[in-house]
XYZ file of C-alpha atoms in Angstrom:
781
model
C -16.723 -32.744 73.275
C -14.882 -30.321 71.079
C -11.775 -30.946 72.935
C -12.099 -34.823 72.343
C -13.159 -34.177 68.445
C -9.789 -31.715 67.990
C -7.630 -34.220 69.114
C -8.586 -37.164 66.874
C -7.564 -39.858 65.729
C -6.421 -40.129 69.293
C -9.237 -41.925 71.053
C -10.868 -40.241 74.059
C -9.843 -42.714 76.572
C -6.351 -42.428 75.117
C -6.437 -38.509 75.556
C -7.544 -39.074 79.464
C -4.948 -41.763 80.214
C -2.204 -39.520 78.721
C -2.987 -37.053 80.885
C -3.354 -39.074 84.020
C -0.906 -38.444 87.295
C -0.438 -42.062 87.556
C 2.722 -43.417 85.134
C 1.314 -47.091 84.784
C -2.155 -45.348 82.976
C -0.083 -42.897 80.705
C 1.851 -46.133 79.746
C -0.980 -47.928 78.573
C -1.943 -44.949 76.432
C 1.498 -44.915 74.755
C 1.394 -48.693 73.973
C -2.127 -47.623 72.257
C -0.433 -44.660 70.358
C 2.140 -47.002 69.296
C -0.381 -49.572 67.851
C -2.328 -46.653 66.011
C 1.125 -45.092 64.264
C 1.942 -48.725 63.286
C -1.145 -48.884 61.457
C -1.004 -45.637 60.032
C 2.970 -46.673 58.840
C 1.463 -49.749 57.246
C -1.004 -47.634 55.228
C 1.861 -45.150 54.349
C -0.471 -42.384 55.874
C 1.965 -39.787 56.607
C -0.265 -36.993 57.081
C -1.939 -38.591 60.091
C 1.362 -39.655 61.261
C 2.359 -36.049 61.586
C -1.002 -34.883 62.779
C -0.615 -37.420 65.773
C 2.959 -35.949 66.451
C 1.819 -32.315 66.314
C -1.220 -33.255 68.909
C 1.216 -34.942 71.177
C 3.760 -31.819 70.951
C 1.399 -28.786 70.920
C -1.314 -30.109 73.279
C 0.476 -32.400 75.328
C 4.395 -32.209 75.717
C 4.102 -28.044 75.277
C 1.036 -28.001 77.785
C 0.813 -25.697 80.767
C -0.246 -28.936 82.791
C 2.419 -31.021 84.160
C 0.917 -34.419 83.761
C -0.047 -33.450 79.990
C 3.687 -32.751 79.786
C 4.557 -36.029 81.007
C 1.794 -37.667 78.659
C 3.088 -35.836 75.569
C 6.847 -37.025 76.227
C 5.944 -40.631 76.486
C 3.376 -40.718 73.416
C 6.382 -39.033 71.365
C 8.569 -41.814 72.429
C 6.017 -44.366 71.423
C 5.589 -42.829 68.138
C 9.406 -42.949 67.318
C 9.241 -46.661 68.426
C 6.057 -47.379 65.952
C 8.111 -45.418 63.198
C 10.990 -47.352 63.727
C 13.640 -46.829 60.882
C 11.287 -44.361 59.380
C 11.484 -42.265 62.557
C 14.326 -40.265 60.798
C 11.481 -38.388 58.538
C 9.820 -36.866 61.419
C 12.965 -36.469 63.956
C 12.704 -32.507 64.137
C 9.247 -32.747 65.168
C 10.022 -35.678 67.620
C 13.014 -33.744 69.272
C 12.347 -30.312 69.455
C 9.212 -30.423 72.219
C 11.177 -33.143 74.258
C 14.436 -30.879 74.154
C 12.013 -27.868 75.137
C 11.090 -30.042 78.216
C 14.953 -30.321 79.425
C 14.123 -26.716 80.478
C 11.431 -27.620 82.700
C 11.338 -26.589 86.694
C 10.185 -30.055 87.595
C 13.127 -32.511 87.765
C 10.726 -35.266 87.307
C 9.864 -33.976 84.066
C 13.271 -33.428 83.158
C 14.036 -37.053 83.903
C 10.939 -38.255 81.518
C 12.057 -35.589 78.767
C 15.533 -37.683 79.260
C 13.923 -40.945 79.004
C 11.785 -40.202 76.003
C 14.640 -38.630 73.946
C 16.642 -41.640 74.800
C 14.277 -44.091 72.994
C 13.880 -41.527 70.173
C 17.721 -41.624 69.615
C 18.064 -45.318 70.464
C 15.107 -45.974 67.477
C 16.628 -43.390 64.993
C 20.522 -43.980 65.651
C 22.540 -42.585 62.678
C 19.534 -40.390 61.601
C 19.885 -37.983 64.483
C 23.300 -36.867 63.530
C 22.055 -33.821 61.385
C 20.247 -33.069 64.570
C 23.378 -33.555 66.686
C 24.012 -29.922 67.551
C 20.622 -29.407 69.389
C 21.067 -32.661 71.266
C 24.647 -31.677 72.235
C 23.418 -28.418 73.251
C 20.429 -29.936 75.509
C 22.935 -32.748 76.851
C 25.528 -29.827 78.000
C 22.841 -28.338 79.917
C 21.751 -31.486 81.612
C 25.108 -32.455 82.489
C 24.817 -29.800 84.914
C 21.518 -30.532 86.346
C 21.373 -30.547 90.272
C 19.026 -33.866 90.276
C 21.170 -37.034 90.332
C 18.312 -38.732 88.547
C 18.176 -36.496 85.692
C 21.899 -36.410 85.745
C 22.265 -40.149 85.410
C 19.573 -40.289 82.735
C 21.314 -37.815 80.810
C 24.504 -39.920 81.076
C 22.654 -43.013 79.699
C 21.395 -40.691 76.667
C 25.180 -39.293 76.353
C 26.737 -42.546 76.012
C 24.224 -43.431 73.477
C 24.912 -40.670 71.360
C 28.644 -41.060 71.847
C 28.269 -44.778 70.492
C 26.352 -43.324 67.663
C 29.086 -40.912 66.655
C 31.650 -43.327 67.000
C 30.232 -45.942 64.557
C 29.145 -43.333 62.071
C 31.048 -41.788 59.179
C 28.653 -38.879 58.531
C 29.487 -36.445 61.611
C 29.187 -33.184 60.747
C 32.682 -31.681 62.530
C 32.420 -28.400 60.768
C 28.882 -27.351 61.965
C 29.835 -28.837 65.503
C 32.759 -26.857 66.129
C 31.427 -23.221 66.774
C 29.020 -24.885 69.488
C 31.771 -26.930 71.228
C 33.837 -23.722 71.139
C 31.015 -21.736 72.645
C 30.295 -24.405 75.270
C 34.021 -25.228 76.272
C 34.000 -21.698 78.326
C 31.564 -22.967 80.613
C 32.606 -22.686 84.335
C 30.431 -25.658 85.766
C 32.348 -28.697 86.665
C 30.073 -30.977 85.214
C 29.499 -29.038 81.908
C 33.240 -29.009 81.556
C 33.535 -33.083 82.245
C 30.913 -33.249 79.673
C 32.562 -31.261 77.017
C 36.209 -33.070 77.598
C 34.608 -36.313 77.611
C 33.265 -35.438 73.886
C 36.556 -34.298 72.705
C 38.340 -37.537 73.953
C 35.676 -39.609 71.848
C 35.690 -37.361 68.754
C 39.511 -37.442 68.945
C 39.528 -41.345 68.987
C 37.565 -41.610 65.947
C 39.805 -42.189 63.139
C 37.523 -40.531 60.343
C 37.175 -37.311 62.497
C 40.310 -35.029 62.451
C 39.622 -32.842 65.285
C 43.279 -31.480 65.023
C 42.464 -29.192 62.005
C 40.186 -27.536 64.612
C 42.128 -27.377 67.452
C 42.890 -23.821 67.419
C 39.379 -23.206 67.823
C 39.451 -24.898 71.147
C 42.874 -24.975 72.576
C 42.074 -21.970 74.854
C 39.060 -23.345 76.360
C 41.188 -26.545 77.018
C 43.837 -24.726 79.056
C 41.209 -22.856 80.720
C 39.391 -26.191 81.813
C 43.095 -27.482 82.863
C 42.999 -24.945 85.544
C 39.645 -26.524 87.050
C 39.516 -27.191 90.723
C 38.404 -30.822 90.166
C 41.416 -33.096 90.021
C 39.444 -35.322 87.895
C 38.624 -32.940 85.310
C 42.111 -31.826 85.269
C 43.358 -35.069 84.546
C 40.763 -35.771 81.900
C 41.934 -32.521 80.308
C 45.706 -33.532 80.370
C 45.008 -36.471 78.836
C 42.786 -34.902 76.096
C 45.997 -32.355 75.587
C 48.459 -35.284 75.678
C 46.688 -36.855 73.025
C 46.708 -33.832 70.914
C 50.317 -33.206 71.472
C 50.852 -36.908 70.305
C 48.868 -36.186 67.092
C 50.849 -33.305 66.387
C 54.012 -34.789 66.735
C 52.881 -37.503 64.307
C 51.529 -35.313 61.851
C 53.252 -32.015 61.733
C 52.698 -31.244 58.229
C 48.827 -30.808 59.212
C 49.089 -28.727 62.248
C 48.499 -24.825 62.178
C 51.182 -23.944 64.494
C 50.684 -20.196 63.806
C 47.051 -19.881 64.449
C 47.728 -21.583 68.074
C 51.248 -19.681 68.882
C 49.598 -16.641 70.567
C 47.070 -19.105 72.710
C 50.238 -20.887 73.862
C 51.858 -17.379 74.712
C 48.892 -16.389 76.825
C 48.863 -19.630 78.841
C 52.668 -19.571 79.214
C 51.857 -16.944 81.400
C 49.059 -18.257 83.726
C 49.542 -18.153 87.378
C 48.330 -21.930 87.456
C 51.332 -24.145 87.555
C 49.575 -27.172 85.805
C 48.751 -24.920 83.000
C 51.972 -23.014 82.699
C 53.969 -26.106 82.742
C 51.886 -27.764 79.930
C 51.468 -24.713 77.609
C 55.275 -24.424 78.009
C 56.012 -27.880 76.975
C 53.713 -27.353 73.893
C 55.466 -24.139 73.122
C 58.523 -26.242 73.303
C 57.320 -28.802 70.860
C 55.938 -26.172 68.488
C 59.407 -24.309 68.208
C 61.087 -27.707 67.576
C 58.531 -28.801 65.082
C 57.697 -25.487 63.159
C 60.937 -23.912 63.326
C 61.235 -20.549 61.845
C 57.281 -20.317 61.462
C 57.300 -19.332 65.199
C 59.741 -16.327 64.544
C 56.792 -13.870 64.056
C 55.863 -14.451 67.514
C 59.150 -14.488 69.168
C 58.307 -11.226 71.222
C 55.251 -12.851 72.857
C 56.960 -16.295 73.302
C 60.005 -14.389 75.248
C 57.481 -12.307 77.266
C 56.144 -15.626 78.369
C 59.618 -17.510 78.658
C 62.191 -15.047 80.035
C 60.517 -14.781 83.516
C 60.417 -18.504 84.239
C 64.096 -18.647 83.514
C 64.419 -17.188 87.420
C 61.965 -19.598 88.821
C 63.269 -21.545 92.206
C 63.515 -25.231 92.771
C 59.565 -25.047 93.367
C 58.968 -24.587 89.850
C 61.854 -26.424 88.388
C 60.063 -28.316 85.667
C 58.603 -25.196 84.117
C 62.146 -23.374 84.492
C 63.938 -25.974 82.645
C 61.057 -26.333 79.675
C 61.248 -22.510 79.360
C 65.081 -22.825 79.141
C 64.628 -25.140 76.172
C 62.532 -22.859 74.480
C 64.631 -20.100 75.069
C 67.552 -21.928 73.558
C 65.800 -23.332 70.626
C 63.836 -20.134 69.734
C 67.687 -18.264 69.717
C 68.686 -20.825 67.203
C 66.070 -20.065 64.775
C 67.859 -16.453 64.206
C 70.137 -16.610 61.663
C 72.648 -14.122 59.577
C 69.878 -14.249 56.738
C 67.411 -12.122 59.152
C 69.827 -9.363 58.727
C 69.910 -9.242 54.876
C 66.353 -10.040 54.270
C 64.026 -6.948 53.039
C 61.120 -6.591 55.605
C 58.667 -6.223 52.552
C 58.821 -9.459 50.954
C 55.835 -10.735 48.737
C 53.590 -13.717 49.068
C 55.779 -16.156 50.675
C 55.926 -14.621 53.588
C 53.973 -15.832 56.690
C 52.206 -12.911 58.231
C 52.088 -12.572 61.931
C 49.108 -11.078 63.619
C 50.390 -7.456 64.150
C 47.873 -6.436 66.932
C 48.066 -9.820 69.163
C 52.096 -9.405 68.740
C 52.046 -6.194 70.167
C 49.580 -6.873 72.849
C 51.535 -10.125 74.056
C 54.949 -8.287 73.871
C 53.390 -6.028 76.876
C 53.727 -7.975 80.175
C 50.239 -6.734 81.242
C 48.387 -8.541 78.054
C 47.931 -11.758 80.023
C 44.144 -12.081 80.515
C 42.643 -15.366 78.760
C 39.236 -16.019 77.582
C 37.813 -16.137 73.913
C 37.267 -12.384 73.634
C 41.019 -11.411 74.326
C 42.325 -13.963 71.724
C 43.155 -12.977 68.223
C 42.651 -15.921 65.900
C 45.661 -16.038 63.807
C 43.857 -18.537 61.406
C 42.585 -15.296 59.629
C 45.871 -14.295 58.774
C 46.374 -17.569 56.756
C 44.886 -18.388 53.663
C 46.741 -21.874 53.047
C 47.964 -24.569 55.453
C 51.744 -24.378 56.300
C 53.768 -27.703 55.794
C 56.362 -28.841 58.293
C 59.206 -29.431 59.197
C 60.730 -29.836 55.909
C 59.125 -26.949 53.967
C 59.288 -24.564 56.824
C 63.027 -23.927 55.923
C 61.839 -22.699 52.445
C 59.127 -20.673 53.867
C 60.323 -16.764 54.664
C 59.278 -15.403 57.764
C 60.246 -11.966 59.189
C 61.840 -11.467 62.430
C 59.850 -8.692 64.289
C 63.248 -7.275 65.687
C 61.590 -4.348 66.936
C 59.281 -6.195 69.280
C 61.705 -8.607 70.323
C 63.957 -5.825 71.386
C 61.283 -3.979 73.064
C 60.804 -7.107 75.384
C 64.236 -7.714 76.145
C 64.556 -3.773 77.042
C 61.519 -4.035 79.375
C 63.085 -7.077 80.983
C 66.332 -5.503 81.509
C 64.845 -2.647 82.875
C 62.830 -4.200 85.498
C 64.738 -4.431 88.656
C 62.335 -7.181 89.975
C 63.498 -9.316 87.110
C 65.745 -12.536 88.512
C 69.282 -12.722 87.568
C 68.848 -15.699 85.389
C 66.379 -13.502 83.299
C 68.748 -10.853 82.887
C 71.419 -12.956 81.943
C 69.344 -14.719 79.049
C 68.308 -11.004 77.926
C 71.774 -9.851 77.671
C 72.578 -13.259 75.728
C 69.972 -12.818 73.328
C 71.154 -9.265 72.771
C 74.559 -10.421 72.101
C 73.247 -13.114 69.823
C 71.040 -10.334 67.872
C 74.165 -8.512 67.502
C 76.052 -11.209 66.111
C 73.524 -12.403 63.887
C 71.920 -9.312 62.949
C 74.181 -6.375 63.532
C 72.828 -4.211 60.831
C 69.510 -4.250 61.920
C 70.390 -4.435 65.904
C 72.612 -1.185 65.339
C 69.178 0.803 64.752
C 68.521 0.105 68.617
C 71.700 0.964 70.145
C 71.168 4.389 70.939
C 67.947 3.300 72.986
C 69.473 0.225 74.414
C 73.038 1.826 75.547
C 71.715 3.492 78.499
C 70.319 0.594 79.993
C 73.194 -1.660 79.143
C 75.458 0.795 81.002
C 73.024 0.915 84.095
C 73.253 -2.955 84.151
C 76.969 -2.589 85.009
C 75.821 -1.808 88.627
C 74.011 -5.120 88.879
C 74.798 -7.071 92.186
C 75.690 -10.372 90.077
C 79.107 -10.797 88.565
C 77.576 -12.979 85.993
C 75.277 -10.362 84.612
C 77.965 -7.749 84.473
C 80.397 -10.209 82.602
C 77.504 -10.748 80.054
C 76.910 -7.224 79.640
C 80.392 -6.537 79.056
C 80.555 -8.872 76.314
C 77.796 -7.274 74.770
C 78.942 -3.842 75.076
C 82.464 -5.025 73.829
C 80.656 -6.421 70.812
C 78.527 -3.277 69.982
C 81.771 -1.268 70.533
C 83.918 -3.367 67.997
C 81.292 -4.528 65.526
C 82.184 -3.194 62.017
C 78.232 -2.796 61.550
C 78.623 0.258 64.183
C 80.727 2.483 61.930
C 79.120 6.075 61.702
C 79.519 5.914 57.939
C 76.489 3.159 57.741
C 74.260 5.948 59.563
C 73.882 4.183 63.127
C 76.525 5.796 64.831
C 76.020 7.602 68.282
C 73.349 10.240 68.360
C 74.423 11.799 71.552
C 76.298 15.089 70.456
C 77.766 15.591 73.891
C 79.646 12.367 73.586
C 81.422 13.172 70.445
C 84.884 12.681 70.512
C 86.479 16.384 71.387
C 89.917 15.492 69.671
C 91.893 13.113 67.594
C 93.211 10.030 69.383
C 95.337 7.734 67.821
C 93.878 4.041 68.412
C 95.841 0.886 67.510
C 94.825 -2.647 67.314
C 97.258 -5.157 66.171
C 96.575 -7.254 63.202
C 95.903 -10.899 64.106
C 96.935 -13.775 62.049
C 94.101 -15.936 60.915
C 91.444 -13.299 61.801
C 88.568 -13.072 59.449
C 87.680 -9.982 57.868
C 84.841 -7.714 58.976
C 82.682 -8.982 55.798
C 83.255 -12.638 56.373
C 82.904 -12.171 60.489
C 79.304 -11.041 60.307
C 76.656 -13.051 61.626
C 79.400 -15.750 62.965
C 79.836 -16.866 66.451
C 83.324 -15.097 66.947
C 84.975 -13.275 69.450
C 83.887 -10.083 70.379
C 86.978 -8.425 69.817
C 87.111 -7.494 66.173
C 89.856 -5.775 64.056
C 88.393 -2.410 64.038
C 86.887 0.000 66.947
C 83.658 1.695 65.825
C 82.383 4.965 66.656
C 80.690 3.600 69.909
C 83.664 2.467 71.427
C 84.540 6.016 72.507
C 80.891 6.714 73.258
C 81.317 3.421 75.605
C 84.270 4.883 77.376
C 83.225 8.250 77.831
C 79.613 7.005 79.377
C 81.510 4.394 81.398
C 83.675 7.037 82.989
C 80.740 9.249 83.709
C 79.027 6.219 85.498
C 82.176 5.783 87.365
C 82.183 9.531 88.324
C 78.391 9.734 89.502
C 78.933 6.233 91.040
C 81.918 5.830 93.380
C 80.946 2.872 94.980
C 80.735 1.089 91.596
C 84.211 2.481 90.893
C 85.371 1.299 94.246
C 83.905 -2.257 94.261
C 83.468 -2.924 90.468
C 85.832 -0.546 88.516
C 88.830 -2.839 88.454
C 86.770 -6.028 87.565
C 84.915 -4.148 84.586
C 88.256 -2.433 83.067
C 90.107 -5.683 83.508
C 87.120 -7.952 81.647
C 87.514 -5.047 78.926
C 91.133 -5.307 78.656
C 90.315 -9.242 77.806
C 87.611 -8.420 75.496
C 88.672 -5.615 73.777
C 92.090 -4.192 73.133
C 93.846 -3.020 76.098
C 95.963 -0.459 74.459
C 92.971 1.212 72.903
C 91.075 1.234 76.363
C 93.764 2.800 78.272
C 94.549 5.521 75.347
C 91.020 6.568 75.041
C 90.360 6.670 78.937
C 93.589 8.599 79.564
C 92.494 11.043 76.505
C 89.046 11.607 78.286
C 90.391 12.081 81.624
C 92.852 14.710 80.386
C 89.608 16.689 79.917
C 87.952 15.787 83.164
C 86.546 18.747 84.986
C 86.192 17.139 88.344
C 90.017 16.822 89.348
C 89.326 15.028 92.474
C 87.651 11.995 90.375
C 90.383 12.128 87.720
C 92.964 11.455 90.219
C 91.085 8.515 91.786
C 90.528 7.081 88.096
C 94.122 7.496 87.418
C 95.307 5.685 90.456
C 92.604 2.537 89.632
C 93.880 2.618 85.834
C 97.482 2.510 87.202
C 97.047 -0.209 89.691
C 95.238 -2.174 87.002
C 97.898 -1.335 84.947
C 100.735 -2.567 87.162
C 98.957 -5.438 88.818
C 96.667 -7.370 86.112
C 97.859 -10.552 84.628
C 95.686 -9.469 81.485
C 97.786 -6.535 81.098
C 101.227 -8.263 80.889
C 101.865 -7.552 77.168
C 100.855 -4.070 77.217
C 103.356 -3.655 80.458
C 106.178 -5.227 78.253
C 105.243 -2.889 75.379
C 105.727 0.290 77.803
C 108.540 -1.291 79.450
C 110.690 -1.111 76.382
C 109.315 1.983 74.461
C 110.973 0.602 71.307
C 107.783 1.720 68.744
C 106.474 4.886 68.169
C 103.206 3.370 69.173
C 104.295 2.518 72.421
C 105.851 6.028 72.933
C 102.648 7.632 71.893
C 100.801 5.387 74.530
C 103.011 6.492 77.163
C 102.865 10.156 76.564
C 99.176 9.969 76.072
C 98.933 8.116 79.830
C 101.587 10.310 81.429
C 99.426 13.661 80.752
C 96.488 12.128 82.369
C 98.675 10.296 85.033
C 99.918 13.785 85.873
C 96.364 13.959 88.031
C 98.047 11.770 90.586
C 101.738 12.593 91.486
C 102.783 8.976 92.493
C 101.277 7.158 89.749
C 103.098 9.389 87.379
C 106.307 8.175 89.046
C 105.272 4.464 89.107
C 104.617 5.111 85.363
C 108.255 6.447 84.793
C 109.375 3.287 86.898
C 107.560 0.733 84.793
C 109.005 2.582 81.207
C 112.290 2.873 83.130
C 112.332 6.530 82.872
C 114.393 6.797 85.725
C 115.860 10.379 85.502
C 112.577 11.730 84.725
C 111.122 9.890 87.773
C 113.928 11.645 89.735
C 113.124 15.257 88.262
C 109.483 14.446 89.251
C 110.452 13.582 92.942
C 112.401 16.701 92.955
C 109.117 18.599 92.343
C 107.336 16.708 94.863
C 109.094 19.384 97.515
C 106.490 22.221 96.064
C 103.708 20.064 96.240
C 101.174 20.082 99.148
C 102.080 16.968 101.085
C 98.949 15.218 102.535
C 98.504 11.907 104.423
C 96.588 10.668 101.121
C 99.709 11.375 99.184
C 102.001 9.549 101.731
C 99.725 6.738 101.525
C 100.298 6.484 97.867
C 103.975 6.730 98.307
C 103.601 4.053 100.962
C 101.864 1.724 98.340
C 104.373 2.218 95.703
C 107.070 1.351 98.026
C 105.325 -2.041 98.628
C 104.749 -2.548 94.769
C 108.373 -2.158 94.073
C 108.945 -5.323 96.275
C 106.221 -7.286 94.065
C 107.424 -9.463 91.028
C 106.295 -6.878 88.531
C 109.181 -4.701 89.379
C 112.019 -7.553 89.752
C 113.641 -5.940 86.509
C 114.000 -2.697 88.452
C 115.265 -4.160 91.357
C 117.782 -6.237 89.360
C 119.001 -2.937 87.938
C 120.095 -1.770 91.283
C 123.171 -4.024 90.539
C 124.361 -1.794 87.684
C 125.066 1.471 89.993
C 127.146 3.126 87.084
C 124.144 3.033 84.593
C 121.284 3.470 86.577
C 122.501 6.309 88.957
C 118.892 8.295 88.463
C 116.808 5.072 89.658
C 119.031 4.999 92.794
C 118.517 9.066 93.267
C 114.916 8.284 92.708
C 114.265 5.833 95.289
C 116.433 7.518 97.777
C 113.891 10.573 96.956
C 111.177 8.320 97.654
C 112.781 7.263 101.276
C 113.202 11.156 102.021
C 109.805 11.505 101.435
C 108.490 8.718 103.815
C 108.079 9.525 107.617
C 109.808 6.586 109.753
C 107.340 3.929 108.817
C 107.380 0.123 107.698
C 107.363 1.288 104.122
C 110.692 3.569 104.998
C 112.249 0.591 106.545
C 111.313 -1.750 103.607
C 113.009 0.807 101.026
C 115.717 1.780 103.402
C 116.759 -2.266 103.605
C 116.299 -2.723 99.835
C 118.935 0.328 99.156
C 121.178 -0.876 101.958
C 121.581 -3.883 99.441
C 122.958 -1.933 96.526
C 126.365 -2.832 96.020
C 129.395 -0.611 95.805
C 130.005 0.470 92.355
C 133.957 -0.278 92.513
C 133.383 -3.931 93.496
C 130.871 -4.295 90.789
C 133.558 -3.395 88.271
C 134.283 -5.862 85.237
C 136.620 -5.931 82.426
C 133.956 -6.871 79.907
C 132.393 -3.583 78.731
C 130.691 -4.844 75.749
C 127.621 -4.867 77.273
C 125.231 -2.219 76.079
C 124.318 0.245 78.809
C 120.803 1.320 79.848
C 121.384 4.736 78.611
C 122.310 3.389 75.184
C 119.005 1.310 75.370
C 116.981 4.359 76.341
C 118.182 6.494 73.167
C 115.237 4.855 71.364
C 113.069 7.259 73.412
C 115.018 10.414 72.987
C 112.636 11.707 71.064
C 110.235 12.346 74.047
C 110.276 15.885 75.173
C 110.622 15.351 78.831
C 110.842 18.978 79.710
C 107.324 19.650 78.125
C 105.743 16.812 79.970
C 107.560 18.172 83.146
C 105.839 21.336 82.444
C 102.614 19.586 81.894
C 102.857 17.928 85.413
C 103.491 21.065 87.166
C 100.601 22.725 85.572
C 98.258 19.975 86.357
C 99.417 19.809 89.926
C 98.905 23.688 90.116
C 95.196 22.945 89.193
C 94.820 20.180 91.731
C 96.157 22.592 94.695
C 93.859 25.121 93.654
C 90.797 22.851 93.543
C 91.767 21.523 96.826
C 91.977 25.057 98.519
C 88.530 26.061 96.813
C 87.051 22.752 98.435
C 88.501 23.643 101.624
C 87.409 27.017 101.678
C 83.738 26.015 100.915
C 84.173 23.533 103.689
C 85.094 26.296 106.326
C 81.999 28.521 105.290
C 79.623 25.537 105.652
C 81.069 24.859 109.445
C 80.672 28.741 109.862
C 77.201 28.359 109.016
C 76.461 25.500 111.065
C 77.947 27.183 114.043
C 75.935 30.289 113.354
């Protein structure tokens, strides 16, 4: 027959047996083929060997008939056994038809293909390594086979192949990585298990350095870590743990920069295990790689900052994120403020596209297509940790500030995150003030809005930051970074005084140092801050009522109290909203008289010994005129009793309201407080303090018959008879003598100013009353 002649040197009986449906007959035929091939090997007849393999491949293994395919598979396995160590010369021809059968629809045939390949590989051993990729590809498909017998057979073959790879030193890792990177994104559980098992094997082989190619597979590993199977997750955890151990042992061979963006993505994963593992890796990377991680700071912060507000359910993630945040912050140094952004070859380039995408919170998708491999940006390996100090890296300050601004603006962000953002901004202003002041105009509005935060701790950090901005020498306008808001430009000169402090460093030496926010000079942002703070109090009266005193007192600790009161008084002098001006003056006066933080300022005003203190008194007085009672209390504080009496005389011309009487009531209560102890003691010196007594009687006459009236009346009843207080010692200087130092203050002009301001208030009240009356009429109509 033609068919039989075409299939020679295979005998017709062998051909018939190979196509038989019974396995035993096919096995007998295979033994005949083995015997035939052995003869050809002995004769060194390679052409006949190739011919036999070709026949078994083309006519049988790739046949349309299922029994023929089964015969072809067992025949190819027999050829391999017969060839022995020489099978390596024919492996391509032997393996390819068998691998084709891996895709057969018949599960029995797939099993036979697996069996045949096992025999081929077992004989060839290390010779199969050049064909490893096609074998691995085929096995990865069988690992997910639905038939248990096929899967079992593939596992036997898989173990054999692993043994061969483990004992060999000729494995082509470079050629294998692209296939591994492709297969690692499989969603099938069995395929994932197969991939992880191979990674663990390759990791355990001393001669194979898989760490060099970790950036290629790290993203896929983190995706497998999110598998639903606990077993696969555990295997993946082990693999990642082994890699991390290797990284710690050999940081000099790790491509940290190429994996930074991958970790940033998975630090934002919804799966807790993925997020925690990625965060632990990020912590180690920052600590091992140091400043090499700086170009990726904005992405890292995008991932880390939200985790700081996690509750106890994610306590582990929160703790690791906090370490990452602290470690990253320490990498920013004063030299970053000096560095020129355009440095030459030593600078480690960050991937700008990935950096920008990762700095946006929405860029958290995973998958190979979303990753930008940073390895393309690096032409040489980096050396850590010792050499990283010498490698120059650029701090992407714009990206960092953008991320911090976003998190501070997001009202849904937790308190601890907002505190961390403010700490970061403060740290950047300390370490890199020159560069940070370029961003101040954009940050200023959000920092002012943050003063309305619900948390006192957030407000404290916000005030520390604003105080640093307002006092840093880098914020001077002559450096070109002053306030850009023309409406906030200071309308007139105000004399701001900051006392010199012993041992305080000069501004040139304090740059970049962790020092007190209060520095020897106030910059152009100080006045802008005061203006905008008062605007905020004006627009948010609730903020003024609930937090106003707290904010101002803290600012007095952080900055110079005299500067704050001086500037606020100057601004309020030009305030058009008279009602707000009166309320604000009352608030400032209460703080001035009652806050322990202002003890020194009160002492300074009490004596008015220096030109600066008299200048401050006049400045405060002009604004305090918005509120008659606070003006009197200021005069009491500064011991200007005659002027206080003159003011009270003018009260008869004012419109006496319930609010006015309430404030007089509070002033009487205040006189009984420890702050005015000196005033009460001066009542003993009736002869030298007649106007003090007259002023107090004036207040008494203003009050209705109330508890405050009774309190002040009882106090005045205790004033002794001047005749009984006479002594022969007249050497003690009188109060009038002590007040000569303030004689250059024009009290007449101050009194006229008081009358002028109060007339404006009277007119404004009448206008408001008129508008209210018109509104009532409209409602009635």
